[in-house]
Coordinates of C-alpha atoms in Angstrom, one line a residue:
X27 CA 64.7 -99.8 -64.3
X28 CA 61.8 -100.7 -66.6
X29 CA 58.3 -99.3 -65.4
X30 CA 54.7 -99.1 -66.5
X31 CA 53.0 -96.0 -65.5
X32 CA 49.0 -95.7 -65.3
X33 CA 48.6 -92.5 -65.6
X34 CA 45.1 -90.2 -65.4
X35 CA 44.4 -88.2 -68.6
X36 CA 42.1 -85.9 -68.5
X37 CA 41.2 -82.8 -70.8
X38 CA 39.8 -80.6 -68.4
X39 CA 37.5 -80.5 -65.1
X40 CA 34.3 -81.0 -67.1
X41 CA 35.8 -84.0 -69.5
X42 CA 35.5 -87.9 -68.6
X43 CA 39.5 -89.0 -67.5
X44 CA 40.9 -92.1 -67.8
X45 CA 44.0 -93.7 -66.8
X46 CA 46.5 -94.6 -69.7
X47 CA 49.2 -97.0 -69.4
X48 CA 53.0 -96.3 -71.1
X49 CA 56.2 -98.2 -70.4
X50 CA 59.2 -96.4 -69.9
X51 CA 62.8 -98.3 -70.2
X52 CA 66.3 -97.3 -68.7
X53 CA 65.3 -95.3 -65.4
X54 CA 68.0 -94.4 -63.4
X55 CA 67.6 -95.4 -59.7
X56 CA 69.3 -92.2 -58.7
X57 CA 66.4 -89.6 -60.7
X58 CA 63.7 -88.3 -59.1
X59 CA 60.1 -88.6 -60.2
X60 CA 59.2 -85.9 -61.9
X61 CA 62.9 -86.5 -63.9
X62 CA 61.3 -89.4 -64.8
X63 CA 58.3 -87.5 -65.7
X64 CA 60.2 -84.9 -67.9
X65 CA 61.7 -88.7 -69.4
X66 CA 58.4 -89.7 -70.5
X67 CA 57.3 -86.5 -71.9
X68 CA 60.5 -86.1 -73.7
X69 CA 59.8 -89.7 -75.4
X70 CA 55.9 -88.9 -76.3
X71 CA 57.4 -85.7 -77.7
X72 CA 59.5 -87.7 -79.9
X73 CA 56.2 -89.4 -80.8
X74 CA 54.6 -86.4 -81.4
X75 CA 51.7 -87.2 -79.0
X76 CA 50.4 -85.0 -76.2
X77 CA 52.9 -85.2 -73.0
X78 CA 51.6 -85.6 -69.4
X79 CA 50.6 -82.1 -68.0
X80 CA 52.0 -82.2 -64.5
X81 CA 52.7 -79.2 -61.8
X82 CA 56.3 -78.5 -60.9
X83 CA 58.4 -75.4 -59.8
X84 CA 61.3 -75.1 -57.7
X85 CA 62.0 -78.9 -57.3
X86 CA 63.8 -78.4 -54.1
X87 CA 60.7 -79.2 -52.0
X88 CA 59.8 -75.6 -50.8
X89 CA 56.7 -74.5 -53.1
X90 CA 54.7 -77.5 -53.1
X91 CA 53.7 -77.1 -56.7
X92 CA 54.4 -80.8 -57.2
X93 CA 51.1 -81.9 -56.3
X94 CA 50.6 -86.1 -57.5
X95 CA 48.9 -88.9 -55.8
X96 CA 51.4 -92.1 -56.6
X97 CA 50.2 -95.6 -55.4
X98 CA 47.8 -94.2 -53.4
X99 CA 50.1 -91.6 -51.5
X100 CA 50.4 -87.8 -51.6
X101 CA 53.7 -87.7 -52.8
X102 CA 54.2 -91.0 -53.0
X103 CA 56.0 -94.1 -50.8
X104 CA 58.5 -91.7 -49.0
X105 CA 57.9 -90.1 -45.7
X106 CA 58.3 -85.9 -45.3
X107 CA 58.9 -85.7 -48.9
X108 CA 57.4 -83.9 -51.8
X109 CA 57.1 -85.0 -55.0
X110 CA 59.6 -84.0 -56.0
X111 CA 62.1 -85.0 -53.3
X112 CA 61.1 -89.0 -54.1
X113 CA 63.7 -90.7 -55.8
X114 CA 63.0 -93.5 -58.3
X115 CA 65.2 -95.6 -55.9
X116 CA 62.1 -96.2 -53.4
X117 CA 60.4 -98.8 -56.7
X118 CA 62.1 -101.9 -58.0
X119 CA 62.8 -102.8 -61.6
X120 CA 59.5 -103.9 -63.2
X121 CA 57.2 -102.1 -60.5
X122 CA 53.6 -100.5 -62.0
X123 CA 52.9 -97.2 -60.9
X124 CA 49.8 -95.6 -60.7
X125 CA 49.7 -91.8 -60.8
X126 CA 46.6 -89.3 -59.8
X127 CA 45.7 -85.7 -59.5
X128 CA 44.8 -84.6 -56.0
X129 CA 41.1 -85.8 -55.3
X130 CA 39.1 -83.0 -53.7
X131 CA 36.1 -81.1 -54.9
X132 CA 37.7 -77.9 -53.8
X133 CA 40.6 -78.7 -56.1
X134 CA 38.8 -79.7 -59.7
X135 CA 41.5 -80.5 -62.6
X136 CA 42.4 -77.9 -65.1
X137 CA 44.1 -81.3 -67.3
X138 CA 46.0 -84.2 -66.3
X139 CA 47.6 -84.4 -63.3
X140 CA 47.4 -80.4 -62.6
X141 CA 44.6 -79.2 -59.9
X142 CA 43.4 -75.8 -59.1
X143 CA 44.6 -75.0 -55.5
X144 CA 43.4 -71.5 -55.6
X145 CA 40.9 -72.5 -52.7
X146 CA 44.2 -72.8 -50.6
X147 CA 44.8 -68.9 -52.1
X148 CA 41.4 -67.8 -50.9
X149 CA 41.5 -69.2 -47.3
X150 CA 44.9 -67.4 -46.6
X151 CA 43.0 -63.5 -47.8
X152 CA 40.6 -64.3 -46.0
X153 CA 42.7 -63.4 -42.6
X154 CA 46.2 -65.4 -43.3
X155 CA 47.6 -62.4 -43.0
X156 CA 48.7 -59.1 -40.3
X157 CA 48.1 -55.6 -40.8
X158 CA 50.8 -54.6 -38.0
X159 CA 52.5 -51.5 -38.8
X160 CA 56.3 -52.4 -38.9
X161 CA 57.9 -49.2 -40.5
X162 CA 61.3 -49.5 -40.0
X163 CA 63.4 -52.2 -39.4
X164 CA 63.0 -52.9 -36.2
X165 CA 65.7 -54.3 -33.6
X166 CA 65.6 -57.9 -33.7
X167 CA 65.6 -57.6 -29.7
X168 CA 62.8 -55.2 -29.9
X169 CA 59.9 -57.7 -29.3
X170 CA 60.5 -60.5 -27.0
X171 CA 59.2 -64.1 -28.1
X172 CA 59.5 -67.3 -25.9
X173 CA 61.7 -69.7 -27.6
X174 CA 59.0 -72.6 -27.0
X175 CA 56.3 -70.4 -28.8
X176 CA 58.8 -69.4 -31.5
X177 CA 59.4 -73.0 -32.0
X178 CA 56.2 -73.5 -32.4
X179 CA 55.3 -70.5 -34.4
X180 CA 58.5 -72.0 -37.1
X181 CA 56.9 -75.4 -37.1
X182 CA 53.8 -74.2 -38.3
X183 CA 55.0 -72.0 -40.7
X184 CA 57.1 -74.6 -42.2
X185 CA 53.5 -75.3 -44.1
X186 CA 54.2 -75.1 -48.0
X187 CA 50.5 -75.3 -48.8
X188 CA 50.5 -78.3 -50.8
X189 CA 47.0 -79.7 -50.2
X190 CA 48.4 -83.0 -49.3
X191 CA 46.3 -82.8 -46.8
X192 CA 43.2 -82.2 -48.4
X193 CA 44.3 -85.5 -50.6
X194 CA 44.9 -87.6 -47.5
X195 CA 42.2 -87.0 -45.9
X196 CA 38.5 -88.9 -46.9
X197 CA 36.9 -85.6 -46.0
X198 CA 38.9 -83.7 -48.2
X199 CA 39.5 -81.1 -45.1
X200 CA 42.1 -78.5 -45.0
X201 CA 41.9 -77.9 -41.3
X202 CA 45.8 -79.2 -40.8
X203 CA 46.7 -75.9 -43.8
X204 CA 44.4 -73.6 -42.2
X205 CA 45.5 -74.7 -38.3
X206 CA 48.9 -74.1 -39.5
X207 CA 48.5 -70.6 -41.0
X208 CA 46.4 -69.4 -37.9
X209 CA 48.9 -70.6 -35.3
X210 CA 52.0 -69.0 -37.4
X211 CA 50.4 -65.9 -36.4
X212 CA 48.4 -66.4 -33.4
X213 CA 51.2 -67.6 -31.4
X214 CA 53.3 -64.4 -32.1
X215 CA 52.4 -61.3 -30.4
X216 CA 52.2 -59.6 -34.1
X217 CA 49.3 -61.6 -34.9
X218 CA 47.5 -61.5 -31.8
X219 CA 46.0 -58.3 -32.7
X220 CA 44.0 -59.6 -35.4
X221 CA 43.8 -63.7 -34.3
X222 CA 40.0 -63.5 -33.2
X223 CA 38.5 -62.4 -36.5
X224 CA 41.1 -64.0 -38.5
X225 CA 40.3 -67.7 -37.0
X226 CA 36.8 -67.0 -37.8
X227 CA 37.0 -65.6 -41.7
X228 CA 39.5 -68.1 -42.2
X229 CA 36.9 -71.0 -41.2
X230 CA 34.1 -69.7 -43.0
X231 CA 36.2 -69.3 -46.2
X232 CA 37.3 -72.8 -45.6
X233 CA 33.3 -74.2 -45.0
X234 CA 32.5 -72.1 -47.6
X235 CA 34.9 -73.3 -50.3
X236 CA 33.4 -76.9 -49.4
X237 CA 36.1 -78.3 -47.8
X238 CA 34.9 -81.1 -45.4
X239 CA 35.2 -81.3 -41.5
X240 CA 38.5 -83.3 -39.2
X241 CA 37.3 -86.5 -37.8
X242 CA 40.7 -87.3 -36.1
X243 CA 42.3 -90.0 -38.5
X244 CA 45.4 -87.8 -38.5
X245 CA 46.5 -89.0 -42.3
X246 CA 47.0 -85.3 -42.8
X247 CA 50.1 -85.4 -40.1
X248 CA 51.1 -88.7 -41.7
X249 CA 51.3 -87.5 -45.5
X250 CA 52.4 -83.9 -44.6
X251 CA 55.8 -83.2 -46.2
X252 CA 56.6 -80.7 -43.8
X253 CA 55.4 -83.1 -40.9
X254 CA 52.9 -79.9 -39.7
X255 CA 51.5 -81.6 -36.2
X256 CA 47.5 -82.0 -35.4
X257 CA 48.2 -80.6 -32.6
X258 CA 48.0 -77.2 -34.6
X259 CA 43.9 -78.0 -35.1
X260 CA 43.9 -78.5 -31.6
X261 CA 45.1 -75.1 -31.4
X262 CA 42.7 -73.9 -34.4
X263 CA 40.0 -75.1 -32.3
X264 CA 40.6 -73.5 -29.2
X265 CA 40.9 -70.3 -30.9
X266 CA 37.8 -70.7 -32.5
X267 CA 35.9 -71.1 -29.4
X268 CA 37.5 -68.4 -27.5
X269 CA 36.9 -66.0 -30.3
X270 CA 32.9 -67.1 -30.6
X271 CA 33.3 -66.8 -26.7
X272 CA 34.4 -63.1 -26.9
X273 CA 31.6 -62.4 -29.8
X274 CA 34.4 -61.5 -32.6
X275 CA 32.8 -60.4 -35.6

């Protein structure tokens, strides 16, 4: 395939960006995107000009590093994808393709297509986490867990921290992450310990960190690779009130 890529430039978070375009010849249907990426950088090498910063680890969909907005999609025209997971085979032969960093205040761009997601970082130590004592290994029978909350408990913590989320949504809110990360824990009796003040620290951090609030347009669930449910802010919710209830500090 033949393509023209609009790409944004930009030098850091305080420099003016601007999309460039470059045309790129002989793209195989069967590579994925950032392949193509690597492609592109590999020709402007060639032409000793600056290649396209872009994020990118394990390439196997499971750190979420791979963070582009393409055609106006987190991740691009694919459903429960990353990145990195979208083959070149979902555009046609002459297609134009625009590609963005992640739009969000919380996440400003340290240069090109690469955004700081430490914000994500922050919410997490803020309470994502459980002090339980384990010691030693324990039996895996030890502690009984209801397979429905287990389930449940999985399904949220399929949640690679992306910020898809945050992209998708016009309030740049990161209630579907942090809804996620509190009902990993809050559902299993490990977390439960802990869930009142972590559901609160987590949402300040989040407030603080000037993320904005869920109005219900549920993009979030729709551009999640991991397909992470609203129900989960549901849940976030609800533990919210019962902990402001019980007058958790």
């Amino acid at each position: 395939m033949d393509l023209t890529l609009k790409i944004w430039r930009q030098e850091n978070a305080q420099a003016k960006g601007e999309f460039k375009t470059y045309q790129i010849a002989g793209v195989s249907a069967d590579s994925s995107f950032l392949e193509m990426l690597d492609v592109l950088n590999e020709s402007l090498v060639d032409k000793v000009e600056t290649p396209v910063c872009f994020d990118h680890d394990c390439r196997e969909g499971i750190c979420g590093m791979c963070s582009l907005y393409i055609n106006g999609r987190p991740h691009g025209p694919d459903d429960a994808v990353t990145t990195c997971q979208l083959h070149m085979r979902k555009f046609k032969d002459g297609d134009t393709i625009t590609i963005e960093p992640w739009r969000a205040s919380p996440f400003p761009v340290i240069k090109d297509l690469v955004v700081d997601r430490t914000a994500l970082d922050k919410i997490i130590q803020a309470g994502g986490y459980t002090s339980a004592s384990t010691g030693g290994v324990p039996d895996a029978n030890a502690t009984l867990i209801n397979k429905y909350d287990a389930d449940l408990a999985m399904d949220a913590a399929a949640c690679i921290g992306c910020g898809a989320c945050v992209a998708a949504c016009k309030n740049a809110s990161a209630m579907l992450f942090v809804s996620a990360k509190v009902s990993q824990m809050a559902l299993l009796p490990q977390g439960k310990v802990e869930k009142t003040k972590r559901v609160q620290k987590m949402v300040a951090r989040m407030d603080e960190l000037g993320f904005g609030n869920c109005t219900n347009t549920y993009a979030c669930e729709m551009e999640c690779p991991k397909e992470i449910s609203v129900t989960n802010i549901a849940r976030l919710n609800r533990e919210f009130l019962v902990a402001k209830i019980a007058g958790a500090e």
